[in-house]
CSV table of C-alpha atoms in Angstrom, one decimal:
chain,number,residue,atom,x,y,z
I,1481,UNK,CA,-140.1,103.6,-115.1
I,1482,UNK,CA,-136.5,104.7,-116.4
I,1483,UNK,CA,-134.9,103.5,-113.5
I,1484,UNK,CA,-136.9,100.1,-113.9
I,1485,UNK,CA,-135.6,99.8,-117.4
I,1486,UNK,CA,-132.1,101.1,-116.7
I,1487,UNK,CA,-131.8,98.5,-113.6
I,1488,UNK,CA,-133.0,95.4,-116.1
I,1489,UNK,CA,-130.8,96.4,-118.5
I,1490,UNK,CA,-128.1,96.4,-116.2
I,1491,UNK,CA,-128.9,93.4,-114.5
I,1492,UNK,CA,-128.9,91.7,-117.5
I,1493,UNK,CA,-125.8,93.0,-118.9
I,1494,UNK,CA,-123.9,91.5,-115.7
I,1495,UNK,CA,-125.5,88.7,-115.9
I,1496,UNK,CA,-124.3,88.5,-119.0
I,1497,UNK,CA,-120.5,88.6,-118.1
I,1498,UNK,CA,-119.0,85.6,-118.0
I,1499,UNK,CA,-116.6,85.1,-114.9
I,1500,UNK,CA,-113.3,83.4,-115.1
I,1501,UNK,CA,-110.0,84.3,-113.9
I,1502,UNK,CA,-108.0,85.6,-117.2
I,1503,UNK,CA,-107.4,86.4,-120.4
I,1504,UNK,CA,-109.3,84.2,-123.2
I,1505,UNK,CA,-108.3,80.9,-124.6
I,1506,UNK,CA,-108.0,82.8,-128.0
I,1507,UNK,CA,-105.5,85.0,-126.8
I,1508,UNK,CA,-102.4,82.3,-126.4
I,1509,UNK,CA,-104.2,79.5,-127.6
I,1510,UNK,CA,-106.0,78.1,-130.6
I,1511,UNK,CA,-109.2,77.9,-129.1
I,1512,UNK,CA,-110.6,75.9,-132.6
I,1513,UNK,CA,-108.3,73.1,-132.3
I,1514,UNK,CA,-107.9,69.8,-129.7
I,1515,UNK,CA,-104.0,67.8,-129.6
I,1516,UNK,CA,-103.9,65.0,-127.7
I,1517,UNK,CA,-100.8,63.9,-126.0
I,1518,UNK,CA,-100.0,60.9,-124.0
I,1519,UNK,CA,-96.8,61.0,-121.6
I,1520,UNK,CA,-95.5,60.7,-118.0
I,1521,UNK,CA,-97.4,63.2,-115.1
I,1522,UNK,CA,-93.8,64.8,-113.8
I,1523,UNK,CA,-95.6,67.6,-112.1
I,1524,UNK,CA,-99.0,68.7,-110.6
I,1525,UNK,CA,-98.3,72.5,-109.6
I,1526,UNK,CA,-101.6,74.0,-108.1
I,1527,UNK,CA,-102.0,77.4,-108.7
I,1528,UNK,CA,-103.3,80.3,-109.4
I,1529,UNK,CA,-104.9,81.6,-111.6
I,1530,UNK,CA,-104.9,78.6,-113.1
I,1531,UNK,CA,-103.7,74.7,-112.1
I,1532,UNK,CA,-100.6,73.8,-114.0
I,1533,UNK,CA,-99.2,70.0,-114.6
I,1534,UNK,CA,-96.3,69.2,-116.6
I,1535,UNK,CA,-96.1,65.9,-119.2
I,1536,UNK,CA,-93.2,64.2,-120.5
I,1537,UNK,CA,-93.5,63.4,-124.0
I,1538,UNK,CA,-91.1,60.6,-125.6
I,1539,UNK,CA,-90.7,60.6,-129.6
I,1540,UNK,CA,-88.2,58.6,-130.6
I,1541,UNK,CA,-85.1,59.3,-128.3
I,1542,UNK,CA,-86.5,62.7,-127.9
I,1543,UNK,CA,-88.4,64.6,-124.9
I,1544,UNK,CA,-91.2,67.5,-125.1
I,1545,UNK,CA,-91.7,68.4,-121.5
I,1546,UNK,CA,-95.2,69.8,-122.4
I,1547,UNK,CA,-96.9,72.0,-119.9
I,1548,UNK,CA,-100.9,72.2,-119.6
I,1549,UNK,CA,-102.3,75.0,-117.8
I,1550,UNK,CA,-106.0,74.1,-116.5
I,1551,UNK,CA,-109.0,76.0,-115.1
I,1552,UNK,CA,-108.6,77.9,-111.8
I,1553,UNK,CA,-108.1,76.1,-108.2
I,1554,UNK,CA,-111.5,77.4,-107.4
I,1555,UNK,CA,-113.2,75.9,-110.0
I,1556,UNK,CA,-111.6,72.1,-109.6
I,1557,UNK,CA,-112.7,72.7,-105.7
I,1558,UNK,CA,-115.9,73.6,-106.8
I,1559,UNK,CA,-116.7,70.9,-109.2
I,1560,UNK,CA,-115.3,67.9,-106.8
I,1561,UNK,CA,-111.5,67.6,-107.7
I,1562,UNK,CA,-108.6,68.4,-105.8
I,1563,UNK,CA,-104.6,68.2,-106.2
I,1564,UNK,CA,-104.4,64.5,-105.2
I,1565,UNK,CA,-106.9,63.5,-108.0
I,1566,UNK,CA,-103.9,64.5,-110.1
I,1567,UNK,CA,-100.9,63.6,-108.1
I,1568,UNK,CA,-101.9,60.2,-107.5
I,1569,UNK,CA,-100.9,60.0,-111.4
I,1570,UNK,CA,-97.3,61.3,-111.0
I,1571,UNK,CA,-94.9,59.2,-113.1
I,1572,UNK,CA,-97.7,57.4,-115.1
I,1573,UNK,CA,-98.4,57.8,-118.5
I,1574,UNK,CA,-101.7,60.3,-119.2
I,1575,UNK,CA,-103.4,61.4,-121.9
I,1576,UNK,CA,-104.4,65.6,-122.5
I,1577,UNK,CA,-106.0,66.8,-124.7
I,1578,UNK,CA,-105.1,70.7,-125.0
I,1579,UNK,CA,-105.7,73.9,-127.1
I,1580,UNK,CA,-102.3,73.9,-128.2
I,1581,UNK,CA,-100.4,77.4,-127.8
I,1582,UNK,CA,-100.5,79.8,-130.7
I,1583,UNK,CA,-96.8,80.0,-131.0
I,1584,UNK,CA,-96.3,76.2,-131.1
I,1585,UNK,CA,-94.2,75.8,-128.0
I,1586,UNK,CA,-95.3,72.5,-126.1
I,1587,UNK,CA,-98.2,74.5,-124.3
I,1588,UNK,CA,-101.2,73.7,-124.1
I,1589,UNK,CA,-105.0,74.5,-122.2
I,1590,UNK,CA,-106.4,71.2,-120.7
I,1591,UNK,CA,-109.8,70.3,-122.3
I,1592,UNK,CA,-109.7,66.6,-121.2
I,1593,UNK,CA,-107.4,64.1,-119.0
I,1594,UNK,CA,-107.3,60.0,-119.0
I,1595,UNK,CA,-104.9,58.4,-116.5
I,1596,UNK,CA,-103.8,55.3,-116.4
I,1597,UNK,CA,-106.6,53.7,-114.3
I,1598,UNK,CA,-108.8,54.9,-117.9
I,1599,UNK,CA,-110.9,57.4,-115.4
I,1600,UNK,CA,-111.1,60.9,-117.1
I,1601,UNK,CA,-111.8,64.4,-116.1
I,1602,UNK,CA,-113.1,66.6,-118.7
I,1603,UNK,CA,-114.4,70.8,-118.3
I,1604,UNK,CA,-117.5,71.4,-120.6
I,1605,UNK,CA,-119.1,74.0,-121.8
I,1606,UNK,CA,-122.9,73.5,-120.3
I,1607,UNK,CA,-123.9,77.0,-122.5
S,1164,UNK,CA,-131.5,75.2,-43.1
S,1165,UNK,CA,-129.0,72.9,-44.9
S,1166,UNK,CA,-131.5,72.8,-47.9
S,1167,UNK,CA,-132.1,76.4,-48.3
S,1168,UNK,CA,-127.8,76.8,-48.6
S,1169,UNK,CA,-127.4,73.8,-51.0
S,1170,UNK,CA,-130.1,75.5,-53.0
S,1171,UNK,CA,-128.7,79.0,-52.7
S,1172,UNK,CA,-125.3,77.3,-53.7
S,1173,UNK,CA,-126.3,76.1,-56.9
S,1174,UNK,CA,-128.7,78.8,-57.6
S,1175,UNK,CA,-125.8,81.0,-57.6
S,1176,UNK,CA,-123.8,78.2,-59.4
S,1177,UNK,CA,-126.3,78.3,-62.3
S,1178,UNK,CA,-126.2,82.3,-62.6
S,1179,UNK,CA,-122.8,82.0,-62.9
S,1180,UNK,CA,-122.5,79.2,-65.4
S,1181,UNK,CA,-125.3,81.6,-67.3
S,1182,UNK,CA,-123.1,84.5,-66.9
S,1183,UNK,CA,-120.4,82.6,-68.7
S,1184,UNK,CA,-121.9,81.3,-71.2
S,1185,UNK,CA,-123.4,84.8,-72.3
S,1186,UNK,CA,-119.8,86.1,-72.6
S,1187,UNK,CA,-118.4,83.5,-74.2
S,1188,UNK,CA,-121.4,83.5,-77.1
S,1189,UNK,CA,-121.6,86.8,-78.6
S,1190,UNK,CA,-124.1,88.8,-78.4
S,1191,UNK,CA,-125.0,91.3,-81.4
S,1192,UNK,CA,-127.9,93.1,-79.7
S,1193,UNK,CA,-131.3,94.1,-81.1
S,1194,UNK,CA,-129.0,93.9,-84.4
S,1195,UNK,CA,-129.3,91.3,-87.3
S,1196,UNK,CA,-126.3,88.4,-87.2
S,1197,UNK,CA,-124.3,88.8,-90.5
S,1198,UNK,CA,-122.0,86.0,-88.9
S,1199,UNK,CA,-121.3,83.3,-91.3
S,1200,UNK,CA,-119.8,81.4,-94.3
S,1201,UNK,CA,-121.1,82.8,-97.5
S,1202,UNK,CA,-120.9,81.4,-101.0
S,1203,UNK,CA,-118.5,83.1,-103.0
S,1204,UNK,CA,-116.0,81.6,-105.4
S,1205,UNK,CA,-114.4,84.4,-107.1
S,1206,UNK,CA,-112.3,83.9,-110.5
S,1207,UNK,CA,-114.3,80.8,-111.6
S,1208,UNK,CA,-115.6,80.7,-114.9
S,1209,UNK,CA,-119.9,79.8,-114.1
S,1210,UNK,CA,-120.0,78.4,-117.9
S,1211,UNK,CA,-119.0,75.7,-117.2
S,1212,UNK,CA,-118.6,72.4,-116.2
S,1213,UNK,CA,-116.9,69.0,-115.1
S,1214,UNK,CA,-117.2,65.5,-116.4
S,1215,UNK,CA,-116.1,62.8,-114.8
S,1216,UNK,CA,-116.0,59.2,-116.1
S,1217,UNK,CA,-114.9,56.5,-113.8
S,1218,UNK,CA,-115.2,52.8,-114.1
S,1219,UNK,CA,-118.0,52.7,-116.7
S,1220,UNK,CA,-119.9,55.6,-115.2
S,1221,UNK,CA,-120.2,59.0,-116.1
S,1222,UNK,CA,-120.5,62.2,-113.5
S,1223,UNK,CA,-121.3,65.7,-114.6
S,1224,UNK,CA,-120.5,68.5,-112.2
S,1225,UNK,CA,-122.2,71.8,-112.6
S,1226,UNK,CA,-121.4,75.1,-111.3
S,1227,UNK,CA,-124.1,77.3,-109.4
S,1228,UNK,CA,-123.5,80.8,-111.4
S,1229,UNK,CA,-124.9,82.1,-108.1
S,1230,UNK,CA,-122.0,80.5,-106.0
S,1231,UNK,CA,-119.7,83.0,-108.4
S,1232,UNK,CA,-119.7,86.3,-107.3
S,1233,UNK,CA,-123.2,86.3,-105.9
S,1234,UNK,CA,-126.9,86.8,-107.4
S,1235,UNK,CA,-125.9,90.2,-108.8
S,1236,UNK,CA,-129.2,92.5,-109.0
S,1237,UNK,CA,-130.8,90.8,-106.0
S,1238,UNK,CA,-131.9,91.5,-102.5
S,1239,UNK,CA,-134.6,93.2,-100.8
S,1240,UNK,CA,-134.0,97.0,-99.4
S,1241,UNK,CA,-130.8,97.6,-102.3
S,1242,UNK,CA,-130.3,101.3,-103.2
S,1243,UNK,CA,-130.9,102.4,-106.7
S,1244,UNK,CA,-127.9,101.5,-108.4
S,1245,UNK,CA,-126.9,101.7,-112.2
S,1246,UNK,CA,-124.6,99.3,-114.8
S,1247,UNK,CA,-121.5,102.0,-114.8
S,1248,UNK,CA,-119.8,104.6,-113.0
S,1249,UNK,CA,-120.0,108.1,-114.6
S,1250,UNK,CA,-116.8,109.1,-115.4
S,1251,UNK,CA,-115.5,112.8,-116.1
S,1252,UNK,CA,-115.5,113.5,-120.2
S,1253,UNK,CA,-111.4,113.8,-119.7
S,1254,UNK,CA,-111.1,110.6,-118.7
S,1255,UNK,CA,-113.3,108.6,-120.7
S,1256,UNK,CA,-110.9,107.7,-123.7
S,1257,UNK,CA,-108.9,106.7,-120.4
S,1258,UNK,CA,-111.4,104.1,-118.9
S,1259,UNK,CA,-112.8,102.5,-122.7
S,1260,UNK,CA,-108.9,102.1,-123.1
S,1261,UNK,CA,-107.7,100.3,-120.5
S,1262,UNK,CA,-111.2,98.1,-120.3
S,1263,UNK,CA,-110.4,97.7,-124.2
S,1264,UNK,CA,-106.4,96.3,-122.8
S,1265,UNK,CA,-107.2,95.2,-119.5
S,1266,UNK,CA,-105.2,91.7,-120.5
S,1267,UNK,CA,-102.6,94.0,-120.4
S,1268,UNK,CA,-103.6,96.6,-118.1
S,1269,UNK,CA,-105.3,95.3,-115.1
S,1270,UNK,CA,-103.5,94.7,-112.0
S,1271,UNK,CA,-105.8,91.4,-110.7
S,1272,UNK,CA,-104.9,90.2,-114.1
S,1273,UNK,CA,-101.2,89.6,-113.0
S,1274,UNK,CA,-102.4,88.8,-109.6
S,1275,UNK,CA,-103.0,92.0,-107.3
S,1276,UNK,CA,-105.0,92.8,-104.7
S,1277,UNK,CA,-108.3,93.4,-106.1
S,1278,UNK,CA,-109.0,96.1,-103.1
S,1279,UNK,CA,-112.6,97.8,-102.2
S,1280,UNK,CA,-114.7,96.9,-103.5
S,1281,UNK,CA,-113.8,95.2,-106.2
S,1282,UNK,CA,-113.0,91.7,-103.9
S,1283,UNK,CA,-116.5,91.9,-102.9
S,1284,UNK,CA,-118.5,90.3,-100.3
S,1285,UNK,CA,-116.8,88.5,-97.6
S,1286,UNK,CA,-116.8,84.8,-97.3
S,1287,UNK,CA,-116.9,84.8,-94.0
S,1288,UNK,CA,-118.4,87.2,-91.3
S,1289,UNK,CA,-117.5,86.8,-87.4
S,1290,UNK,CA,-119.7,90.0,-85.9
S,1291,UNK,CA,-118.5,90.8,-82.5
S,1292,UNK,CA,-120.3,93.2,-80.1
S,1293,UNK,CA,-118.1,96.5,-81.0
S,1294,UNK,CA,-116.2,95.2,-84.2
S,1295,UNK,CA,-117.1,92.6,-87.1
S,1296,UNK,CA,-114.6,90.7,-89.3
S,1297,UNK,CA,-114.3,89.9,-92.4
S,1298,UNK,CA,-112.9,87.1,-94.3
S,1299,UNK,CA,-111.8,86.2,-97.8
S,1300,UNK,CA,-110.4,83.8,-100.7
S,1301,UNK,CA,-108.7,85.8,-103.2
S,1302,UNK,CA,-105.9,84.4,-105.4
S,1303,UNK,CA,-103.9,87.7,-104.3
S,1304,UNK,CA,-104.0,86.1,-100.9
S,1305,UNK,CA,-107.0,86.2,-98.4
S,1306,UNK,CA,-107.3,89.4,-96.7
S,1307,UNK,CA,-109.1,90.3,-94.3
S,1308,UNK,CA,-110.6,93.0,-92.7
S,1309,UNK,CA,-111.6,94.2,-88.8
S,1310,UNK,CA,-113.9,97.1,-88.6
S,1311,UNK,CA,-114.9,98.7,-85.7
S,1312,UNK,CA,-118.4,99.1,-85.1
S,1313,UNK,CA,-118.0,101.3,-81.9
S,1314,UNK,CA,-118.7,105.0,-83.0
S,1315,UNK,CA,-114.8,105.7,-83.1
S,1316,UNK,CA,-113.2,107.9,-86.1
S,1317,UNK,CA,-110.9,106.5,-88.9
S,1318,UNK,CA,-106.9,105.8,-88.2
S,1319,UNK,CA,-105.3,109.2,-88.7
S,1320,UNK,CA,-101.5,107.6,-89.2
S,1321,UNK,CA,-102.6,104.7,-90.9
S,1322,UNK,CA,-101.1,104.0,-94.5
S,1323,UNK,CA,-102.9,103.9,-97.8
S,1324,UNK,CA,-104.2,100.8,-98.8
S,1325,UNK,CA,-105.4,98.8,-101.7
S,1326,UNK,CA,-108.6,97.9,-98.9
S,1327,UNK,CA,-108.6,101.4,-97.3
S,1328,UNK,CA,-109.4,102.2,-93.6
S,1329,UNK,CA,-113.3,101.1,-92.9
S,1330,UNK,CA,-115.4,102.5,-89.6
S,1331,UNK,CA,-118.7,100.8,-89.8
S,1332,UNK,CA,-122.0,101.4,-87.9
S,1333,UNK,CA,-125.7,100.2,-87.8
S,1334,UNK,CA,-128.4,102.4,-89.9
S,1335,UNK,CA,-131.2,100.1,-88.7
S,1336,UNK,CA,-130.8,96.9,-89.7
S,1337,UNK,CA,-127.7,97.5,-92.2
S,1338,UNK,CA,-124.5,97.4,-91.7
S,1339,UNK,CA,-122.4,100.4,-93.1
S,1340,UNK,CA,-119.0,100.7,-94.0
S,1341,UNK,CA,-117.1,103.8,-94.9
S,1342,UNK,CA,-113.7,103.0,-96.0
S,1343,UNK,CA,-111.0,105.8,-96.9
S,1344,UNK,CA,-107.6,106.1,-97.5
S,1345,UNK,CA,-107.0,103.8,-100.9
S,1346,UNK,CA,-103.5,103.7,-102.8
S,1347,UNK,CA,-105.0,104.6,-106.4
S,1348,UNK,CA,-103.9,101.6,-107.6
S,1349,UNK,CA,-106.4,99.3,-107.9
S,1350,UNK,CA,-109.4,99.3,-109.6
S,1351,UNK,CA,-112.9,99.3,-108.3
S,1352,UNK,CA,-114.2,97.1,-111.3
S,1353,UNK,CA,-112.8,94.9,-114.1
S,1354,UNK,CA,-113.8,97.7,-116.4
S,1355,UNK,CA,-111.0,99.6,-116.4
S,1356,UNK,CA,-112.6,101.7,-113.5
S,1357,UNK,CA,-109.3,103.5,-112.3
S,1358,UNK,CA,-109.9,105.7,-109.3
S,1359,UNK,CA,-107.6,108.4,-107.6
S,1360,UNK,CA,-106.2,108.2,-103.4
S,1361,UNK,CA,-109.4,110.6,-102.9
S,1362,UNK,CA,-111.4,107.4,-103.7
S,1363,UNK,CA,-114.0,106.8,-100.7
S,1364,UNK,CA,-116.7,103.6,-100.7
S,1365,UNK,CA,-119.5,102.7,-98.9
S,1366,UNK,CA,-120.3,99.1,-98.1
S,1367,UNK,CA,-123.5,98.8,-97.2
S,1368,UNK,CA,-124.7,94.5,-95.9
S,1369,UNK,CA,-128.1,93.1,-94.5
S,1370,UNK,CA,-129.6,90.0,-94.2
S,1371,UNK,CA,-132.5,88.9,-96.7
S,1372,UNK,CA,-134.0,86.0,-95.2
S,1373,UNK,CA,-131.3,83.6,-95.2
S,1374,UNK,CA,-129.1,85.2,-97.6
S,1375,UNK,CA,-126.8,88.1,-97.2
S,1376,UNK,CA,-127.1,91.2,-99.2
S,1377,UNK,CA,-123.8,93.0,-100.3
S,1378,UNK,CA,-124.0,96.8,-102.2
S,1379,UNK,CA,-121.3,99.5,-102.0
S,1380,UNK,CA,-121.2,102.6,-103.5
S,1381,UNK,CA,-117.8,104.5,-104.7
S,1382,UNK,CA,-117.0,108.1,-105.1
S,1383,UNK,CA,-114.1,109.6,-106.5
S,1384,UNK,CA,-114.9,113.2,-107.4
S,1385,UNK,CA,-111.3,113.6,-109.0
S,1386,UNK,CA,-112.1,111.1,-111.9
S,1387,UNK,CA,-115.9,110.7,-111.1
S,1388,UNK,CA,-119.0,113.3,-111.6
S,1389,UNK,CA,-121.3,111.6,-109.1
S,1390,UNK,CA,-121.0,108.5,-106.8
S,1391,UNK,CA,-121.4,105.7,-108.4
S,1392,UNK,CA,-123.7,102.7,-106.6
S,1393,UNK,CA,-123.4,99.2,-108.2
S,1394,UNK,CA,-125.6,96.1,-108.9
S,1395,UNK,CA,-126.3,94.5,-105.3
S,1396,UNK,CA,-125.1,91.0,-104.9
S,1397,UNK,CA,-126.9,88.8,-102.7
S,1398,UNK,CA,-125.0,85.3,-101.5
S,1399,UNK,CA,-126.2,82.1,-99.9
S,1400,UNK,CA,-125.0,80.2,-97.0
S,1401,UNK,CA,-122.1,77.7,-97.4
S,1402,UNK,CA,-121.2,74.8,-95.9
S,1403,UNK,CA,-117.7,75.2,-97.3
S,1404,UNK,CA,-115.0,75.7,-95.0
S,1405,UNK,CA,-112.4,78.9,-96.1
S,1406,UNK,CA,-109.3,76.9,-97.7
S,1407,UNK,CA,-106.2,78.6,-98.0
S,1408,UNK,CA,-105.6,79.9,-101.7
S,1409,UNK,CA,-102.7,78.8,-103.8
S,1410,UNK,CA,-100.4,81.0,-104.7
S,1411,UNK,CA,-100.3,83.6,-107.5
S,1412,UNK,CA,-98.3,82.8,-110.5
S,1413,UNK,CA,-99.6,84.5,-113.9
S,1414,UNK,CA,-97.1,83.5,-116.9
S,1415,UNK,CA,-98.4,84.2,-119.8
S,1416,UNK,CA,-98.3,87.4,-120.4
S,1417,UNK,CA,-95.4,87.7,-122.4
S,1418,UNK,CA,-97.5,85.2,-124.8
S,1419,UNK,CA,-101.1,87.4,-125.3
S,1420,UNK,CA,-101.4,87.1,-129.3
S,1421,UNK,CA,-104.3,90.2,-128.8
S,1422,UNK,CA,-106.3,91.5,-126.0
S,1423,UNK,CA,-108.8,89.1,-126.0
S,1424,UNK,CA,-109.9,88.3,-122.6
S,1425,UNK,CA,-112.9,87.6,-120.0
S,1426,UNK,CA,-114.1,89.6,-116.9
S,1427,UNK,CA,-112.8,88.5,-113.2
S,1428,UNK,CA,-114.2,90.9,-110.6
């Protein structure tokens, strides 16, 4: 009857564990707040553990080169979305919306994209 | 008379075509076929999910938390097994601390091999007469694995390795795997389980119904006081193809504010 109890216990607590490929969002980024930033795709770099693209940002005559770090390869593949899906944005203008990076360099974690053809990709919680 | 040759002719046509075919399929025996493509997605957070919207229409993608690192706790036939390995009372303060840091501390964090066991069950399974292979997507790269399955002995020159030396054979209808001869430095969980070179792990994988049953068992009795056997993790059949993962780049540690972070594998 112990073991019983032990092995639901367990199996609960790893079933509780949630599985993704890093550190939290909390620990570089501010997991409270959304920016949104509109700008040219320059780069679409797919990696692990996590996708990376890169957007140019114009204000004024100036330039952010803001980089957006995304959920794992694995997960995009799982849910549908590949490289191209991205790509076929380079060098038009797209809209993120991030957790900005805690120490306010032009970082961010992707919440939600828009290109230019006004389709949209956005990861959801579903729990 | 001319008859009775043309049929002898392709009588002995047919037997051969036979014989062919028979060694080009495989055979595994009176054994059950652990050949396949299995469901495993490794490093994908399961709490979530994608929305699409396109052209006035909206898509929502879920992920199967099954699809993740298998239905942990299930299959028929599993060995007792238990949430946490039993470590020595010196090294407890040891393990708690580097779970507690493991943004910091664990090697698959900054993409390394995740080694036995902790990569899990194979994604794909070719099982030969005297050998099976194994298959896998990892973001470290995507090892894999040959283990004989003919009664012979472990490598004695071969060189430590973050997935060890493995001689497998059948008890029944499972498939067990002994694998030796580790480097010590990888864990065997994303708990901070450390282990020493002496580390040794059994595999153990069977069929349930459909589905293939994963379970391994580690003992290190350096760090360890008894051999540890985890939460068996049973995985469906996918109609996935392998893909080559991208390569490893982590970046931001130099940026961790604290040691906030999630579990991998």
């Amino acid at each position: 009857m112990r073991s019983l109890l032990w092995a639901v216990l367990a199996l609960a607590a790893a079933s509780a564990q949630p599985v993704a490929g890093h550190h939290s969002i909390s620990a570089v980024f501010e997991a409270d707040k959304l920016v949104s930033v509109t700008g040219t795709l320059t780069k679409v770099d797919w990696i692990n553990p996590h996708i990376v693209i890169f957007v140019d940002v114009k204000t004024g005559s100036a330039v952010a080169n803001w980089k957006v770090a995304g959920a794992p390869p694995a997960w995009w593949r799982n849910v549908g979305v590949n490289r191209a899906d991205f790509a076929e944005s380079l060098a038009q203008q797209v809209t993120v919306e991030v957790n900005p990076a805690q120490d306010g360099s032009p970082y961010g974690y992707l919440r939600k994209i828009r290109f230019a053809n006004g389709e949209s990709l956005e990861a959801t919680s579903t729990q | 008379m001319k008859q009775i040759a043309c049929a002898v002719i392709v009588s002995t046509l047919l037997a051969s075509a036979a014989a062919v075919a028979q060694q080009a399929r495989p055979t595994t025996g009176d054994r059950p076929d652990l050949s396949g493509t299995w469901a495993i997605f490794p490093g994908v957070n399961a709490s979530s999910a994608l929305r699409r919207e396109a052209a006035g229409t909206e898509e929502t993608r879920r992920l199967d938390r099954t699809g993740i690192r298998g239905a942990v706790g299930q299959g028929r036939g599993a060995l007792p097994w238990t949430a946490a390995p039993s470590y020595k009372p010196e090294f407890q303060a040891k393990v708690q601390d580097l779970d507690a840091r493991q943004s910091k501390t664990d090697p698959v964090f900054y993409c390394g091999k995740p080694g036995v066991p902790r990569v899990g069950p194979p994604r794909r399974i070719i099982q030969l007469p005297n050998e099976v292979v194994f298959f896998y997507e990892d973001m470290s790269g995507d090892p894999y694995r040959i283990i004989p399955t003919d009664g012979r002995p472990h490598r004695a020159s071969a060189n430590p390795s973050s997935y060890g030396d493995a001689v497998g054979r059948w008890d029944g209808n499972t498939l067990v795997i002994d694998v030796r001869n580790f480097v010590d430095d990888t864990w065997f969980g994303e708990k901070g389980y450390f282990h020493t070179d002496a580390m040794r792990v059994t595999e153990r994988l069977w069929r349930d119904g459909d589905n293939l049953v994963w379970q391994a068992t580690v003992d290190d009795p350096n760090v360890l006081t008894a051999p540890w056997t985890m939460a068996p993790r049973m995985v469906r059949r996918s109609t996935q193809a392998l893909e080559e993962s991208p390569p490893c780049r982590e970046t931001d540690g130099p940026l961790l504010r604290n040691d906030d972070h999630h579990d991998q594998r």
